[in-house]
Short mmCIF file of C-alpha atoms in Angstrom, two decimals:
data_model
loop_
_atom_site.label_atom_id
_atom_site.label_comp_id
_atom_site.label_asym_id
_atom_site.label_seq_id
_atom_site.Cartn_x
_atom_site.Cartn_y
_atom_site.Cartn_z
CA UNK A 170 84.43 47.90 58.87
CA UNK A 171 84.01 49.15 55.31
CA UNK A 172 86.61 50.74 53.58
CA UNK A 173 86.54 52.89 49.93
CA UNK A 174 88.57 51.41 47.33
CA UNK A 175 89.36 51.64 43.60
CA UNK A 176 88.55 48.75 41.51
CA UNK A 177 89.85 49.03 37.83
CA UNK A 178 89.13 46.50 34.86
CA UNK A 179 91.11 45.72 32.20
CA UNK A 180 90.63 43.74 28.83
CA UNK A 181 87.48 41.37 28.69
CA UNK A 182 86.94 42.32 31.87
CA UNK A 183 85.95 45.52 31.32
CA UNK A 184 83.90 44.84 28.10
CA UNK A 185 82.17 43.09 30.66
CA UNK A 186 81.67 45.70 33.80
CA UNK A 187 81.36 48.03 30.75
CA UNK A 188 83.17 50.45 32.86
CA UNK A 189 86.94 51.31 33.32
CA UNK A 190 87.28 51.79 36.61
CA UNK A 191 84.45 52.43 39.97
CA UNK A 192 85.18 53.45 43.60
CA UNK A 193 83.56 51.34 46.14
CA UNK A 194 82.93 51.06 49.78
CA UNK A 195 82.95 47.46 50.61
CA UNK A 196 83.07 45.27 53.75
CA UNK A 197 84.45 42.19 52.04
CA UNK A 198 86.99 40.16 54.30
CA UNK A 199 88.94 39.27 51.68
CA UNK A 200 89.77 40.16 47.58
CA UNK A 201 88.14 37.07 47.13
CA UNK A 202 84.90 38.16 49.07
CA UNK A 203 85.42 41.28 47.36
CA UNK A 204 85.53 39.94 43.65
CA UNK A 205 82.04 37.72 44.61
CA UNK A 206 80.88 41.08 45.42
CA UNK A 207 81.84 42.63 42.25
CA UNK A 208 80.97 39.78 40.12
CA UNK A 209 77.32 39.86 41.58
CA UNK A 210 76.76 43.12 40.86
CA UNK A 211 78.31 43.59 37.24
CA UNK A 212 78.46 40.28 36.21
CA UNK A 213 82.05 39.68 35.28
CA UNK A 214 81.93 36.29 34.65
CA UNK A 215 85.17 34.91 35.53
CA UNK A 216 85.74 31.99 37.65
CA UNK A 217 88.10 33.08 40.28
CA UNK A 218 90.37 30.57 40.05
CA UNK A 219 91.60 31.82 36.65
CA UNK A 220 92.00 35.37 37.55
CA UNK A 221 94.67 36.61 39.60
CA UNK A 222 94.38 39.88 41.72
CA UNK A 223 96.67 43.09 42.30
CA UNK A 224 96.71 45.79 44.69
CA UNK A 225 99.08 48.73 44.22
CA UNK A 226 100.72 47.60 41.32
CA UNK A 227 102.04 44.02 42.95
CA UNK A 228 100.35 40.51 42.58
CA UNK A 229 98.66 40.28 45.81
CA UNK A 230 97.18 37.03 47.88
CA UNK A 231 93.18 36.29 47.36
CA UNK A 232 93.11 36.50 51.38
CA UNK A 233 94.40 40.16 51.77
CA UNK A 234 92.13 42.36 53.35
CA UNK A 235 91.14 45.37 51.28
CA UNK A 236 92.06 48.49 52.76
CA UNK A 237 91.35 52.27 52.58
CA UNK A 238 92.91 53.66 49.31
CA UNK A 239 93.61 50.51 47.51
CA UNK A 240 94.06 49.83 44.42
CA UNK A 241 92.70 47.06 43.03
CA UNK A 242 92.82 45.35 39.72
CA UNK A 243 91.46 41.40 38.93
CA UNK A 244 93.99 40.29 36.05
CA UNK A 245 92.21 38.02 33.50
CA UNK A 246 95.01 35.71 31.76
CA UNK A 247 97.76 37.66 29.99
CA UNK A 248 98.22 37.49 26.39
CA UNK A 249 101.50 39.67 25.91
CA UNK A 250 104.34 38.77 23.77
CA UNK B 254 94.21 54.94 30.02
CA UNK B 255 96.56 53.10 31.40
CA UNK B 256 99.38 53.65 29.45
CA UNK B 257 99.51 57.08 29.82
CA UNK B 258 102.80 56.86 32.40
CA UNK B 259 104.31 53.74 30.07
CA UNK B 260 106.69 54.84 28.37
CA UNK B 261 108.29 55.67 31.69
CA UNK B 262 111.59 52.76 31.92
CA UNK B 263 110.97 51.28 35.54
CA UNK B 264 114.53 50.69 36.97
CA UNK B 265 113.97 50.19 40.34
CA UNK B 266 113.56 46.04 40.87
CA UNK B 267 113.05 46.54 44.63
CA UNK B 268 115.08 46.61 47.40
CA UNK B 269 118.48 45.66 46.38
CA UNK B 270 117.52 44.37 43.07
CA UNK B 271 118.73 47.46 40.79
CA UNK B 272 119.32 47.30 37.09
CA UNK B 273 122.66 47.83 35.45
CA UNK B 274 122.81 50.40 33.22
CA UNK B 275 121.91 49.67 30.16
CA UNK B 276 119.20 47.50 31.33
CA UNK B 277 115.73 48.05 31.70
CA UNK B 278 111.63 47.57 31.04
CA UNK B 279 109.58 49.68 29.61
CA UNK B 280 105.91 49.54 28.10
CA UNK B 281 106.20 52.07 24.46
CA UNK B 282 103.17 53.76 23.31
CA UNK B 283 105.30 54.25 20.16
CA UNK B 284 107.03 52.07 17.38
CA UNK B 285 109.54 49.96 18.91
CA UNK B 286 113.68 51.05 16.73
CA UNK B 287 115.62 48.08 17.62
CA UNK B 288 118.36 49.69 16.24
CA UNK B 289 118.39 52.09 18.45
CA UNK B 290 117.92 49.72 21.56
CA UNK B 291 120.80 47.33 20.04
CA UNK B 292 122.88 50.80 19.99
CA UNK B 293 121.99 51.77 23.66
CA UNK B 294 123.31 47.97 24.36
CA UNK B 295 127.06 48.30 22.64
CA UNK B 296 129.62 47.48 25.77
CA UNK B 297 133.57 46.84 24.59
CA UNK B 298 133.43 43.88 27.18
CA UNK B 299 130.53 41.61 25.28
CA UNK B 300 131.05 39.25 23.35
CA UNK B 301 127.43 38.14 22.35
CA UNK B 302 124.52 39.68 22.23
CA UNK B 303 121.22 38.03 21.82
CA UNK B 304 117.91 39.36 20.76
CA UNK B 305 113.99 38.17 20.84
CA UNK B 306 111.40 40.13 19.02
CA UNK B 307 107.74 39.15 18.48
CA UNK B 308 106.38 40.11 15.75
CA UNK B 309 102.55 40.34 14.65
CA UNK B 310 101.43 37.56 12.66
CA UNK B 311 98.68 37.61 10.06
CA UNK B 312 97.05 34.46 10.82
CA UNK B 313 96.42 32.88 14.60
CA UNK B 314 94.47 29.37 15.03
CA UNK B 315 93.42 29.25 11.57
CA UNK B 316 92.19 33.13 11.45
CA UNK B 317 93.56 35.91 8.86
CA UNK B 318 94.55 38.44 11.78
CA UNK B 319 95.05 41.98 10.46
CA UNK B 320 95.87 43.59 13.08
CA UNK B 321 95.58 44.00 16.97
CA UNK B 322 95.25 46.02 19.99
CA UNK B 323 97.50 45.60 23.24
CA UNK B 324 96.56 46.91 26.38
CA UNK B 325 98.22 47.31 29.53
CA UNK B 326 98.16 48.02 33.48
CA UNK B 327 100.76 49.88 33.43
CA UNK B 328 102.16 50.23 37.18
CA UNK B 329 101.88 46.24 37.26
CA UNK B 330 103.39 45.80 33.91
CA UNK B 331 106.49 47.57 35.15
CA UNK B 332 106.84 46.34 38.51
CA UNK B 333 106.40 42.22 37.14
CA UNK B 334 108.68 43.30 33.95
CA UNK B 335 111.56 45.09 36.06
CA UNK B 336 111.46 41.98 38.72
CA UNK B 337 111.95 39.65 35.64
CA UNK B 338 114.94 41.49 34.66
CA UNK B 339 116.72 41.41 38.27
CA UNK B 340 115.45 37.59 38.06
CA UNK B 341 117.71 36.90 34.58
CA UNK B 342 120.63 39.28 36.20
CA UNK B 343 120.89 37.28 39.11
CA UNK B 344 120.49 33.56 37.25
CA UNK B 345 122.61 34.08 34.73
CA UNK B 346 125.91 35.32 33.82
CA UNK B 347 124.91 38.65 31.76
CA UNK B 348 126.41 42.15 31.18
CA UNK B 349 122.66 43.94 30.90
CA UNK B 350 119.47 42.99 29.95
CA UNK B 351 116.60 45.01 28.49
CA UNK B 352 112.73 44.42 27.42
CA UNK B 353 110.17 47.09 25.51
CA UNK B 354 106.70 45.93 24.93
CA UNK B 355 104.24 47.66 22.81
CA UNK B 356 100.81 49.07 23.27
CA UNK B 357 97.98 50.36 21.67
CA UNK B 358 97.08 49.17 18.07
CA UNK B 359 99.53 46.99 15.93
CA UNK B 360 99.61 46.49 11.89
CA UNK B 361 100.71 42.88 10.67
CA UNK B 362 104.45 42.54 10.66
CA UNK B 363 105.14 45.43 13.54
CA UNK B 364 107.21 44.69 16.14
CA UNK B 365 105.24 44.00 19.53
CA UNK B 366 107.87 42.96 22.19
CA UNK B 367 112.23 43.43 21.84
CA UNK B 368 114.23 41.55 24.49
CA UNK B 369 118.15 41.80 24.35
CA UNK B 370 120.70 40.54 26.14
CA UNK B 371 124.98 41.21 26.30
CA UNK B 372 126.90 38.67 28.21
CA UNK B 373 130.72 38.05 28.03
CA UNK B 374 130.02 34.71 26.36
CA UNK B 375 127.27 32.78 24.76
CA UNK B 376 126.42 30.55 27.42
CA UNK B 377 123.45 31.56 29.62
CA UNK B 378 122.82 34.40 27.36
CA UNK B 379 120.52 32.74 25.05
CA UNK B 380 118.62 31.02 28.23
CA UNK B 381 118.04 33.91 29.92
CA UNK B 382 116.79 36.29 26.79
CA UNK B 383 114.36 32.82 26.48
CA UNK B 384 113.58 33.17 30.05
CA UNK B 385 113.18 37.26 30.00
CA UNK B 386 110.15 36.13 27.16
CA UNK B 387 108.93 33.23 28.54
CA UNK B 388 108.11 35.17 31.88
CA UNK B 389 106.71 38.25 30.89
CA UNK B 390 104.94 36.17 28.17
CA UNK B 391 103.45 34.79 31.69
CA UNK B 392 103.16 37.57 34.19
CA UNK B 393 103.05 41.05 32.51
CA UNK B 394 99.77 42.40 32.62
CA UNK B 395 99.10 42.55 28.78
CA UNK B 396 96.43 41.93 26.92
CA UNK B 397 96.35 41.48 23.19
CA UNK B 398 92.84 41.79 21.23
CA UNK B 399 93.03 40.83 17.67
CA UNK B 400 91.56 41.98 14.41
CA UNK B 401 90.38 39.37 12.10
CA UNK B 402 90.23 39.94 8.73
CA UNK B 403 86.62 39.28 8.50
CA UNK B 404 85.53 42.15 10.70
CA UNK B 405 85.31 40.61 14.23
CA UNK B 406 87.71 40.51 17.36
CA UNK B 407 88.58 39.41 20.20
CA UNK B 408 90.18 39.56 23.64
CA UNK B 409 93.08 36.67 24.15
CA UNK B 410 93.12 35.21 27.69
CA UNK B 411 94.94 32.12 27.24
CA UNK B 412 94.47 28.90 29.56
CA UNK B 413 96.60 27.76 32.32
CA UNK B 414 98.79 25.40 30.54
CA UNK B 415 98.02 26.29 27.42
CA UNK B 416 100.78 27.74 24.82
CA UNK B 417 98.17 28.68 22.00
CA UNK B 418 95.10 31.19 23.30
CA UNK B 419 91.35 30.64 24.63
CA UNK B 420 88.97 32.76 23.32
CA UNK B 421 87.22 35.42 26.33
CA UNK B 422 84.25 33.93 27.56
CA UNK B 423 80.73 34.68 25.32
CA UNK B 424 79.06 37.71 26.55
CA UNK B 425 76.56 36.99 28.73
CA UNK B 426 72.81 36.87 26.74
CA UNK C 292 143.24 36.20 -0.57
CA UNK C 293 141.00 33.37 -0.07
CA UNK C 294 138.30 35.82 0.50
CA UNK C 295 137.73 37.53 -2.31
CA UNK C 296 134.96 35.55 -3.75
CA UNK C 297 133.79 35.30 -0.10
CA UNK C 298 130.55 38.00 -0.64
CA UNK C 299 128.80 35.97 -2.58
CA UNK C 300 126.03 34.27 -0.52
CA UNK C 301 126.35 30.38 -1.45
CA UNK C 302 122.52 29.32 -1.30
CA UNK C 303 122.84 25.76 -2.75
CA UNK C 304 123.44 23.52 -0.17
CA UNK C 305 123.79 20.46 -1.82
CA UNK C 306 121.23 17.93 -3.46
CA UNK C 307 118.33 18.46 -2.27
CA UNK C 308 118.91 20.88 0.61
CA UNK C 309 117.93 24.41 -1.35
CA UNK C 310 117.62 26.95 1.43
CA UNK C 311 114.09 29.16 1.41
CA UNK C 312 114.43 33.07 0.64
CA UNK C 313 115.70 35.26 3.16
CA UNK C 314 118.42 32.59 3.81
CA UNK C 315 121.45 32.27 2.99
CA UNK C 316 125.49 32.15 4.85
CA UNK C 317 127.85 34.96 3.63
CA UNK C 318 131.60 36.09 4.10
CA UNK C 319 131.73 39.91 4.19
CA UNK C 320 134.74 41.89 3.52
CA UNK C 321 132.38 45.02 4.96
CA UNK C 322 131.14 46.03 8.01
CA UNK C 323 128.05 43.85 8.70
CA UNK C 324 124.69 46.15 8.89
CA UNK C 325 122.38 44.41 11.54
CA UNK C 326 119.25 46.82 10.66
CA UNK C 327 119.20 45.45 6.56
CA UNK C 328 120.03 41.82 7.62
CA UNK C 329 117.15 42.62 9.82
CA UNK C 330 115.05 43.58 7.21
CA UNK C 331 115.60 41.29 4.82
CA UNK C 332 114.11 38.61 6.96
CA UNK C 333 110.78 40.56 7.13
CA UNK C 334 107.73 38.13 6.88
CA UNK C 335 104.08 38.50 7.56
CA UNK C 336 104.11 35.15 8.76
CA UNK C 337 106.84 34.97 11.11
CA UNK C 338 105.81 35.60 15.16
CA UNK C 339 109.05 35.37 16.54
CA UNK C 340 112.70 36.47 15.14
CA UNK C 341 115.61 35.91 17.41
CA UNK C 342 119.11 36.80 16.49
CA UNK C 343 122.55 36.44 18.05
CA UNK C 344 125.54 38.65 17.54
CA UNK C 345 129.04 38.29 18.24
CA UNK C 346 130.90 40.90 18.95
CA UNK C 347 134.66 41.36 19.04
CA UNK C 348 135.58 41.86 23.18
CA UNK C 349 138.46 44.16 24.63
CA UNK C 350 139.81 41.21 26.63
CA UNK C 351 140.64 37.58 26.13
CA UNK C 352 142.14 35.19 28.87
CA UNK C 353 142.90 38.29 30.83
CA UNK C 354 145.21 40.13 27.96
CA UNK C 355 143.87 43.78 26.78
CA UNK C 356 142.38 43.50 23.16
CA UNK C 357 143.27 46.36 20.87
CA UNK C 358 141.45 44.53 17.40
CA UNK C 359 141.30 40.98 15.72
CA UNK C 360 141.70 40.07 11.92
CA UNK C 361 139.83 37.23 10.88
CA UNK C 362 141.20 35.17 7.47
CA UNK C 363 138.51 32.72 6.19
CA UNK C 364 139.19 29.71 3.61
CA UNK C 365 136.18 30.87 1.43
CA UNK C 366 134.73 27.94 -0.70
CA UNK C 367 135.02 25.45 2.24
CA UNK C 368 133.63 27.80 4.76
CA UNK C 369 130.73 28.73 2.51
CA UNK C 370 129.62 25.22 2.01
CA UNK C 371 129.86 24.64 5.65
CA UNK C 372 128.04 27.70 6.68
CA UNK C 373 125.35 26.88 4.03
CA UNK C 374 124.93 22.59 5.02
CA UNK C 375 124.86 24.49 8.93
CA UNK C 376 121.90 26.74 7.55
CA UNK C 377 119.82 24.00 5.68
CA UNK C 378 120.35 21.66 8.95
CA UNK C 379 119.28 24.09 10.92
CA UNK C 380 115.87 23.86 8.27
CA UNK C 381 115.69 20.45 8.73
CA UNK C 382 116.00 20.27 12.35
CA UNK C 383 113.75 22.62 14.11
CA UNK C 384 110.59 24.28 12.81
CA UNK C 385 111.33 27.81 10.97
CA UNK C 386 110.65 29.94 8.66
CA UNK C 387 114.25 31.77 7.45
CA UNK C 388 117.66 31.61 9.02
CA UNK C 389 120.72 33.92 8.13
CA UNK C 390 124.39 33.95 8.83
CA UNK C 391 127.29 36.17 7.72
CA UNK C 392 130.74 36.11 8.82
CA UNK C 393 132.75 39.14 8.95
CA UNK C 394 136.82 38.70 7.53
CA UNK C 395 139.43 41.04 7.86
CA UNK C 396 140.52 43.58 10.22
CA UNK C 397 137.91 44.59 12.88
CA UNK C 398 137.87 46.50 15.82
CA UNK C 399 136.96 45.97 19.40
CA UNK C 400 132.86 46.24 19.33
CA UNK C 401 132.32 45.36 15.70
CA UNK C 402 129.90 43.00 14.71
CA UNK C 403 132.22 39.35 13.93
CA UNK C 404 128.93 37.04 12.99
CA UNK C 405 125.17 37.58 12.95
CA UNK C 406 122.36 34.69 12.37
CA UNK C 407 119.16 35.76 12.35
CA UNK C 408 116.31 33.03 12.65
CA UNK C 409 112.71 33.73 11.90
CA UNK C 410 109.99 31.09 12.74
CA UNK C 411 106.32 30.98 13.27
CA UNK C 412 106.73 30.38 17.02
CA UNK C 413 109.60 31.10 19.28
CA UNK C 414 109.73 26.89 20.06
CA UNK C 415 112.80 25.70 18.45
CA UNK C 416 113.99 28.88 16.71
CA UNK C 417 116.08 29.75 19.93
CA UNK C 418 117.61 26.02 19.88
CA UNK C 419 117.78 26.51 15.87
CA UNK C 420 120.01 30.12 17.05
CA UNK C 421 122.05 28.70 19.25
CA UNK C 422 122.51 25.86 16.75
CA UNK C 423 123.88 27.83 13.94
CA UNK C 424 126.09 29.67 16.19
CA UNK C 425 127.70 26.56 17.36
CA UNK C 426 128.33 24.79 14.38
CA UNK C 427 129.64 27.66 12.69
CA UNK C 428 132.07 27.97 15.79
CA UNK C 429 132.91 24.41 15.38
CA UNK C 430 132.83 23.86 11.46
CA UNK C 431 133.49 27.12 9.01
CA UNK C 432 137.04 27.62 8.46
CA UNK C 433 137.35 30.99 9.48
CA UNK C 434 140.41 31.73 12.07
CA UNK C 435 140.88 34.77 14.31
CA UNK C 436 144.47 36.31 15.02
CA UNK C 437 143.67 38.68 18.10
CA UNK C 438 146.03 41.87 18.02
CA UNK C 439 147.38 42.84 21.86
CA UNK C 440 147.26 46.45 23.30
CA UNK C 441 150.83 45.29 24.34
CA UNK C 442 151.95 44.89 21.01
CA UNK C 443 152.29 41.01 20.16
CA UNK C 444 149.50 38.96 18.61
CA UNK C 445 148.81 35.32 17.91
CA UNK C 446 146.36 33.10 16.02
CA UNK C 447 143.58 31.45 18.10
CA UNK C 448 143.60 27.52 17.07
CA UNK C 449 141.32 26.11 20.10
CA UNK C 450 142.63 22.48 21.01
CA UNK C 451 139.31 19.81 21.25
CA UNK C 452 136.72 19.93 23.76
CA UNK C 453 138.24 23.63 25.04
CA UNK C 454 135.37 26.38 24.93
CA UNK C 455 138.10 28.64 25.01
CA UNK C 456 141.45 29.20 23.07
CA UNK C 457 144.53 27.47 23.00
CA UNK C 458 147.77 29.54 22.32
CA UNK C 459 149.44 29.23 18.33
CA UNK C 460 152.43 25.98 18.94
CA UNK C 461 155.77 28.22 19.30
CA UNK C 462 157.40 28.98 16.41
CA UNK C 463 160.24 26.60 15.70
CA UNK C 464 163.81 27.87 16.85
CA UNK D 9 152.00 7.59 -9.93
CA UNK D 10 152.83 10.65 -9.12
CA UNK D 11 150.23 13.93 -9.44
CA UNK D 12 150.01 17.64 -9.63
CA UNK D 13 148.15 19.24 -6.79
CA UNK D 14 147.64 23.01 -5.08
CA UNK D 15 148.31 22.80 -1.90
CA UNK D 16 147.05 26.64 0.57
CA UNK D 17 147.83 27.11 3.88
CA UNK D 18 145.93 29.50 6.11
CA UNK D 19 146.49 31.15 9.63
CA UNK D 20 149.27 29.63 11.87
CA UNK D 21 149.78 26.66 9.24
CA UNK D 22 150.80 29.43 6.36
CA UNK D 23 152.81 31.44 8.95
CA UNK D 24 154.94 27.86 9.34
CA UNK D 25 154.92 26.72 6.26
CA UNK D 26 156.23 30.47 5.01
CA UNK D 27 153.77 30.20 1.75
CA UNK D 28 150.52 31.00 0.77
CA UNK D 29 149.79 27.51 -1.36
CA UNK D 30 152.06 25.89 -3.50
CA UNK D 31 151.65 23.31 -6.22
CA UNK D 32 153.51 20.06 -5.65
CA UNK D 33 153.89 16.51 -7.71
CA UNK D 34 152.93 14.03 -5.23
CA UNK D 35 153.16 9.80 -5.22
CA UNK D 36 151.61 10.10 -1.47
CA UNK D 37 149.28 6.98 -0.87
CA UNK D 38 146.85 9.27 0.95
CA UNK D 39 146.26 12.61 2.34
CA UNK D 40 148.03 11.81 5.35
CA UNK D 41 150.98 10.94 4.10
CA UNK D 42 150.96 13.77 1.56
CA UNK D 43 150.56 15.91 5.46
CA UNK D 44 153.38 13.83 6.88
CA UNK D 45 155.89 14.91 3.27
CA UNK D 46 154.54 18.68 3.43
CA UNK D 47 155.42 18.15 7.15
CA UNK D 48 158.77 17.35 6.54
CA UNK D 49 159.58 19.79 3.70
CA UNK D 50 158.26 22.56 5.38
CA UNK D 51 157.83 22.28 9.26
CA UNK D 52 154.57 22.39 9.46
CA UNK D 53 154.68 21.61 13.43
CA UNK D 54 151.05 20.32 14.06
CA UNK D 55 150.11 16.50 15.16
CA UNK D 56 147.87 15.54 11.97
CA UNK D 57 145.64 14.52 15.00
CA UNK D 58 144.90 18.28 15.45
CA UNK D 59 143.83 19.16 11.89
CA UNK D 60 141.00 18.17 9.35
CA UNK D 61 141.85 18.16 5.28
CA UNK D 62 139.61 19.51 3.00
CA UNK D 63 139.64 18.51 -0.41
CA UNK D 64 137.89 21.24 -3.52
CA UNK D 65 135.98 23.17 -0.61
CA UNK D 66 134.81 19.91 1.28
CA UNK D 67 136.35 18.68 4.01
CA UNK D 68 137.70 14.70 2.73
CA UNK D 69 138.72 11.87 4.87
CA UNK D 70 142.51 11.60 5.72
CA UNK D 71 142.74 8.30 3.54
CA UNK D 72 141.94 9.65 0.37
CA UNK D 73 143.84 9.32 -2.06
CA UNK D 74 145.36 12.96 -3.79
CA UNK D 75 143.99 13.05 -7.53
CA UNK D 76 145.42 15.40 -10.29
CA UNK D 77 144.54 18.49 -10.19
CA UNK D 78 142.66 18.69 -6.70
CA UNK D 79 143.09 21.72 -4.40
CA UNK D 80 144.42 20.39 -0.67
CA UNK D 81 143.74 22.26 2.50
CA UNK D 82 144.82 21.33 6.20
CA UNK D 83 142.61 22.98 8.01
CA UNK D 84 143.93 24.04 11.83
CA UNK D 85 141.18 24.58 14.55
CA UNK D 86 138.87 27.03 13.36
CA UNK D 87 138.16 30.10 15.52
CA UNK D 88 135.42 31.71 14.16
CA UNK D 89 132.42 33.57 15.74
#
């Protein structure tokens, strides 16, 4: 069942969607079916396994399944400090 | 942008995991007075008080930096930062502990992140402020893109392992 | 007094062990101001600046604390606090490190000793921190004689190996 | 042969000893016996065991011997910081 969710992008990661932030309907079964989806479409670049993924402001698993309202943000490395 | 609720100190660790007072992270939008923070940190039962602050270097791998740009997510950056904080309250033996991190754009020499601790004694207090850096060094979502001198930039998304910085990935052609 | 030479920084610390600008081990007569100590140690090149502050505590070994003086033997306690400083150099990887000492009368929450350590990276300047502090602890001659709220005070002479203090021997009947 | 030296007391040591310094003709072999005579002219109270000496603004070794002219310290635990 497809759900609509907000994706936002931060740092290089947005240079490369070229766009802050996008509202999607997707039927991914996971974040990590969902971030294939989003890579194929906008090219993001990023191997998944050096990204790590957030929904609602917490770190969240790779297997959570998206759901209505989310939001979602794919955190490149940090570089704080 | 996301910084827009920032400067907003997140106290709330969780469930059972609230601050002291005194204690605290925040993102600033503005420049960082650790004077005043040391101030808001005076308690007649410490006996030490320990501070980090990282400042901006000009030079970084071998490149005259002059100046840089840190971004944040903002509702992540709190929740991680604040957790941190309950995580060095419960470890170690502390009176309060408090963290500010910058964002937006940075000259050379400005101060980019202020971590202080107050503990009764010395011991513990200078591993956790190490600890409070080392882990939002590692988990707060912020991202730092530097100025060089000679006119470029770039984002830093540093390696797993890694203590120096990877530069992003080249755009794709 | 034996501190009335004691403001002078002493900055030569022996053959060969000449400490860089911005650092330097003082005695101060005067309250000790955190914010110019703090901007003394300004450098473009510096990343990470960690200091540690002792303050003076309203209780000790459960008695109320209602002040402390500190007396200091001044020429020995410089050339400690200065060999501390340029081991410090020698040791670990940094850029400037700073001491002073308060003497005299202080209250409960003044500032008793500051170090400030700058460094390129935060590796080693923490352990370089928490070196200072505990050699200065161990070697300067500087004794504290803590004034009760109930009225009585004594001189703190800790006996070997304690962390904390030891009580002044009674006075001879 | 006897020499001239200052002797200054600080903290709990001047309290006992009821002086600030003093300047005393010593034939002491060493700086510990010069401790054990100051000892037992004023009271001094402390096991040498528990002290350091310093000798001109360097702490010396206990079996040095006392020169003309050199300013003595015993120095009690510090408790700095």
């Amino acid at each position: 069942m497809a759900v609509d969710v907000t994706i936002r992008y931060f740092a290089s990661l947005r240079d490369r969607a070229g766009i802050n932030d996008e509202q999607v309907r997707t039927g991914a079964a996971d974040l990590a079916a969902l971030y294939a989806e989003r890579d194929g479409s906008l090219g993001l670049g990023w191997p998944r396994e050096h990204l790590r993924v957030s929904v609602n402001g917490a770190f969240a698993d790779w297997a959570r399944v998206p759901a209505a309202g989310d939001e979602i943000v794919f955190i490149p490395p940090v570089s704080g400090g | 942008m996301s910084v827009a609720m920032a400067i907003k100190p997140s106290l709330d660790a969780g469930p059972g995991r609230r601050l002291p007072a005194g204690s605290g992270f925040a993102l600033s939008e503005v420049v960082i007075d650790p004077a005043a923070l040391r101030a808001a940190m005076a308690d007649p039962c410490a006996g030490a008080f320990i501070t980090f602050e990282g400042w901006v270097r000009n030079h970084h791998d071998g490149r005259a930096v002059a100046g840089l740009r840190y971004e944040s997510y903002a509702a992540l950056a709190n929740n991680e930062g604040t957790a941190i904080l309950a995580e060095a309250m419960a470890r170690f033996d502390l009176l309060a502990v408090h963290c500010v991190h910058r964002v937006g754009e940075l000259a050379v020499g400005e101060l980019a992140v202020w971590v202080g601790v107050s503990a009764c004694h010395r011991d513990g207090a200078f591993d956790a402020c190490r600890f409070v850096i080392d882990e939002v060094k590692a988990r707060v979502p912020v991202w730092k893109y530097e100025h060089y001198v000679e006119g470029d930039g770039g984002w830093l998304h540093p390696g797993p392992g890694q203590g120096c910085c990877a530069p992003a990935l080249p755009k794709p052609g």
